[in-house]
Coordinates of C-alpha atoms in Angstrom, one line a residue:
M1 CA -4.2 10.8 -3.6
D2 CA -1.0 12.6 -2.6
L3 CA 0.2 9.7 -0.4
E4 CA 3.0 7.7 -1.9
I5 CA 1.7 4.5 -0.2
W6 CA -1.7 5.0 -1.8
K7 CA 0.0 5.4 -5.2
D8 CA 2.0 2.2 -4.5
S9 CA -1.2 0.3 -3.5
I10 CA -2.9 1.3 -6.8
A11 CA 0.1 -0.1 -8.7
L12 CA -0.1 -3.3 -6.7
N13 CA -3.9 -3.4 -7.4
R14 CA -3.3 -3.3 -11.2
K15 CA -0.8 -6.1 -11.0
S16 CA -3.1 -8.2 -8.8
Y17 CA -6.0 -7.7 -11.2
D18 CA -3.8 -8.8 -14.1
L19 CA -2.9 -12.0 -12.2
A20 CA -6.5 -12.5 -11.3
D21 CA -7.5 -12.2 -14.9
Q22 CA -4.9 -14.8 -15.8
I23 CA -6.2 -17.4 -13.3
S24 CA -9.9 -16.5 -13.6
N25 CA -11.2 -19.7 -15.2
A26 CA -14.2 -21.5 -13.8
K27 CA -12.2 -23.6 -11.4
S28 CA -10.3 -20.6 -9.9
Y29 CA -13.0 -18.0 -10.2
R30 CA -13.5 -17.6 -6.4
F31 CA -9.7 -17.4 -5.9
A32 CA -9.4 -14.7 -8.5
E33 CA -12.2 -12.7 -6.9
Q34 CA -10.6 -13.0 -3.5
L35 CA -7.4 -11.7 -4.9
R36 CA -9.1 -8.7 -6.5
A37 CA -11.0 -7.9 -3.3
A38 CA -7.9 -8.2 -1.0
S39 CA -5.8 -6.0 -3.3
L40 CA -8.6 -3.4 -3.7
S41 CA -9.0 -3.3 0.1
I42 CA -5.5 -1.9 0.5
S43 CA -6.0 1.3 -1.4
N44 CA -9.6 1.7 -0.2
N45 CA -8.6 1.6 3.4
I46 CA -5.7 4.0 2.8
A47 CA -8.1 6.4 1.1
E48 CA -10.8 6.1 3.7
G49 CA -8.3 6.5 6.5
A50 CA -6.8 9.6 4.9
G51 CA -10.2 11.2 5.4
S52 CA -10.2 10.5 9.1
F53 CA -10.3 13.4 11.6
S54 CA -7.9 11.8 14.0
D55 CA -4.5 10.1 13.8
K56 CA -5.9 7.1 15.8
D57 CA -8.7 6.6 13.2
F58 CA -6.2 6.9 10.4
A59 CA -3.8 4.4 12.1
N60 CA -6.7 1.9 12.3
F61 CA -7.4 2.1 8.6
L62 CA -3.7 1.7 7.8
N63 CA -3.7 -1.4 10.0
I64 CA -6.6 -2.8 8.0
A65 CA -4.8 -2.0 4.8
R66 CA -1.6 -3.7 6.1
R67 CA -3.6 -6.8 6.9
S68 CA -4.9 -6.7 3.3
V69 CA -1.3 -6.5 2.0
F70 CA -0.6 -9.8 3.9
E71 CA -3.7 -11.4 2.5
T72 CA -2.8 -10.3 -1.0
A73 CA 0.8 -11.6 -0.6
N74 CA -0.5 -14.9 0.6
L75 CA -2.9 -15.3 -2.4
V76 CA -0.1 -14.4 -4.9
F77 CA 2.2 -16.9 -3.2
I78 CA -0.5 -19.6 -3.5
A79 CA -1.1 -18.7 -7.2
Y80 CA 2.5 -19.3 -8.1
Q81 CA 2.7 -22.7 -6.3

C-alpha cells in the first residue's frame, strides 16, 4: 500500500468504475464488466507481486499489471469512439 504505482492504480480503478457505470446499460453490460475487471487487475497484480519473495516474481506480476493497463486503455479508447 506504500507503492505510489499501487496508489495510482487505485485512482485509475475508481475512474474506470465510474465510466463503466455510465455505460452499463443492457447493451454494453459485458463491455462495462470487462472494463471493471481489467482495471481491477492492475492494482490486484501490483499488490500480489509486492508480496513476492523474489524480484523475478515481483517483475512478473508487474508485467501482468502493465498488460492490464494496456487493456484498460484500449477499452476506454473504444468507449469514447
